[in-house]
Amino acid sequence: MDEVDAPDSPNHDAALPDEVYSLVESVVLWALLAIGFGVVVGLVVAPEVVWDDGLAPVVWDPIVEDASDTGDAGYNPWNTMLYTAGLFAAVLALQALFRRWRLPSDDLMVLALTSWVVLAPVLRVLEDAHMFPEGRDLLYISPLIHLHLAAWLVGVGFLAHRLDVIVARSARPTFAERRVHHALLVGLPLLLAGFWVWVLQPIHQTNPELALAPLIGSAVAAFLCIVLLLMRTTHAPALTRALLAFGSGAVLLSLGYYIALSLHLSDLYVGDPYNAIVLWPLLVIVVVPCLVGVVLHRLGASDLRHLRASGHEPGVLPAGISLKQWEADPEAFADHPVERLSNRAMLASPLVILMVVGQLSDGLATFLGLDVFGYGEKHVASQGVIDIGSRINERLGIDFGVGAWFFAVIKITLVSAIVVLFSRMRVEHRQQHLRVLVVLAVMIVGLAPGLRDVGRLILDV
């Protein structure tokens, strides 16, 4: 059956309307406003307490040290807790706002946001190689790099969303959609040119010797990518199309500088026994996880196709039905497409595939980086896991590496848990944005570090 009405139950069990905040969402939103207001007031009234003794040593000083020639300052327990709490709070707050604003939460939006996650490590590796001028490099240190790119994302998204509003209010929507399409074709390349001026052009101040061929080639590829994606996504809202096209174009444009840097370093490394350009980590850290993603997609593609043909999304309850109602009478919903097909269909969803690829990439990159290439770990929690692996090495008499293999094992275990959890998890219709932003957060702490690591390993920086 394709349509299921909510069973008779007390009104308080029904799902909340999308425009209504839950108690937790309201608390988080007001708490963030209060904290933000308190920090601003504190910076004005008592800067020596809030900044000198608080935010500066915990947040700002590690960023400045990370951008210095010594590079890669480690995290401490305080900023680790602060960033973790901030990430959780941001997910809860933003998903509530996105749901109320009725922003898209489909697969195309997931891919659009993923392009921005990929952009961060590409720029971060350029900073690792000290490509950016002093002062500007601070913008490409975590967490500032994510806030910096978030500002670009919000700017592009706001402009595109206004175009969606124009279409919605137009008396001739078909005509308005054509005009919006033409506006995107012209506007996004211009915005990308602005991105180049602000983000990438300063690189030439300190690196004038970069080859022009990969830079020109990447610019052409970025332009063609924007045009192609816009032409292939005319069915989607302007917001999704703009974020996907601009994010993908920015990745290609930035990769041109990465390729130019690799060509420059390959010339410098000639005859150097301690440095070299190596490509094989790409196979382990990127290709292997992607192959796992392909396998997952093949396992669930058929059920996903049938589930969507019935008008439902994997794991998402029909509109108006709460999770409490769904779980209270499992027999009533046992034959519903969501219950019958979601477990396998979820395997083919970008939500699961991207999380799996990201976590595997991070685990394998940490293993290669520390145990094979001799890099160090900067995250407090990760170092704690690696220390356990080191103690296991000592007890077993293993001389290889520093125990980062155990971190990879934990990540593989986590991936397995993710697959099981998401395949069996059911969410209310109003919680789709929450699910998307949870995946985005997991990619920020998994896929982004993994891609940064592989970028560093290839260039030996």
mmCIF file of N, CA and C in Angstrom, residues 95 99 197 207 224 241 259 269 335 346 397 433 441:
data_model
loop_
_atom_site.group_PDB
_atom_site.id
_atom_site.type_symbol
_atom_site.label_atom_id
_atom_site.label_comp_id
_atom_site.label_asym_id
_atom_site.label_seq_id
_atom_site.Cartn_x
_atom_site.Cartn_y
_atom_site.Cartn_z
ATOM 1 N N GLN A 95 19.066 22.644 10.865
ATOM 2 C CA GLN A 95 18.041 21.779 10.281
ATOM 3 C C GLN A 95 16.651 22.296 10.595
ATOM 4 N N ARG A 99 14.221 23.453 7.572
ATOM 5 C CA ARG A 99 12.899 22.832 7.439
ATOM 6 C C ARG A 99 11.810 23.905 7.390
ATOM 7 N N VAL A 197 39.345 35.766 -7.574
ATOM 8 C CA VAL A 197 40.001 37.013 -7.160
ATOM 9 C C VAL A 197 40.249 37.020 -5.657
ATOM 10 N N ASN A 207 53.771 32.921 -5.234
ATOM 11 C CA ASN A 207 54.153 31.787 -6.085
ATOM 12 C C ASN A 207 54.022 32.166 -7.561
ATOM 13 N N LEU A 224 33.032 24.882 -17.980
ATOM 14 C CA LEU A 224 32.249 23.841 -18.646
ATOM 15 C C LEU A 224 31.446 23.027 -17.637
ATOM 16 N N ARG A 241 20.770 23.883 -7.728
ATOM 17 C CA ARG A 241 21.588 23.949 -8.943
ATOM 18 C C ARG A 241 22.783 24.871 -8.744
ATOM 19 N N ILE A 259 47.476 20.986 -9.055
ATOM 20 C CA ILE A 259 48.258 20.337 -10.116
ATOM 21 C C ILE A 259 49.490 21.166 -10.448
ATOM 22 N N TYR A 269 61.940 18.214 -6.414
ATOM 23 C CA TYR A 269 62.282 16.956 -5.762
ATOM 24 C C TYR A 269 63.263 16.109 -6.567
ATOM 25 N N ASP A 335 3.540 -3.905 5.952
ATOM 26 C CA ASP A 335 3.551 -4.050 4.495
ATOM 27 C C ASP A 335 3.727 -2.721 3.762
ATOM 28 N N MET A 346 18.294 2.004 1.530
ATOM 29 C CA MET A 346 19.158 2.991 2.170
ATOM 30 C C MET A 346 20.619 2.790 1.794
ATOM 31 N N GLY A 397 54.748 -7.149 20.352
ATOM 32 C CA GLY A 397 56.101 -7.066 19.815
ATOM 33 C C GLY A 397 56.160 -6.608 18.372
ATOM 34 N N HIS A 433 15.780 17.104 6.951
ATOM 35 C CA HIS A 433 16.898 18.054 6.972
ATOM 36 C C HIS A 433 17.904 17.685 8.059
ATOM 37 N N ALA A 441 27.807 16.867 8.653
ATOM 38 C CA ALA A 441 28.742 16.991 9.773
ATOM 39 C C ALA A 441 29.722 15.825 9.803
#
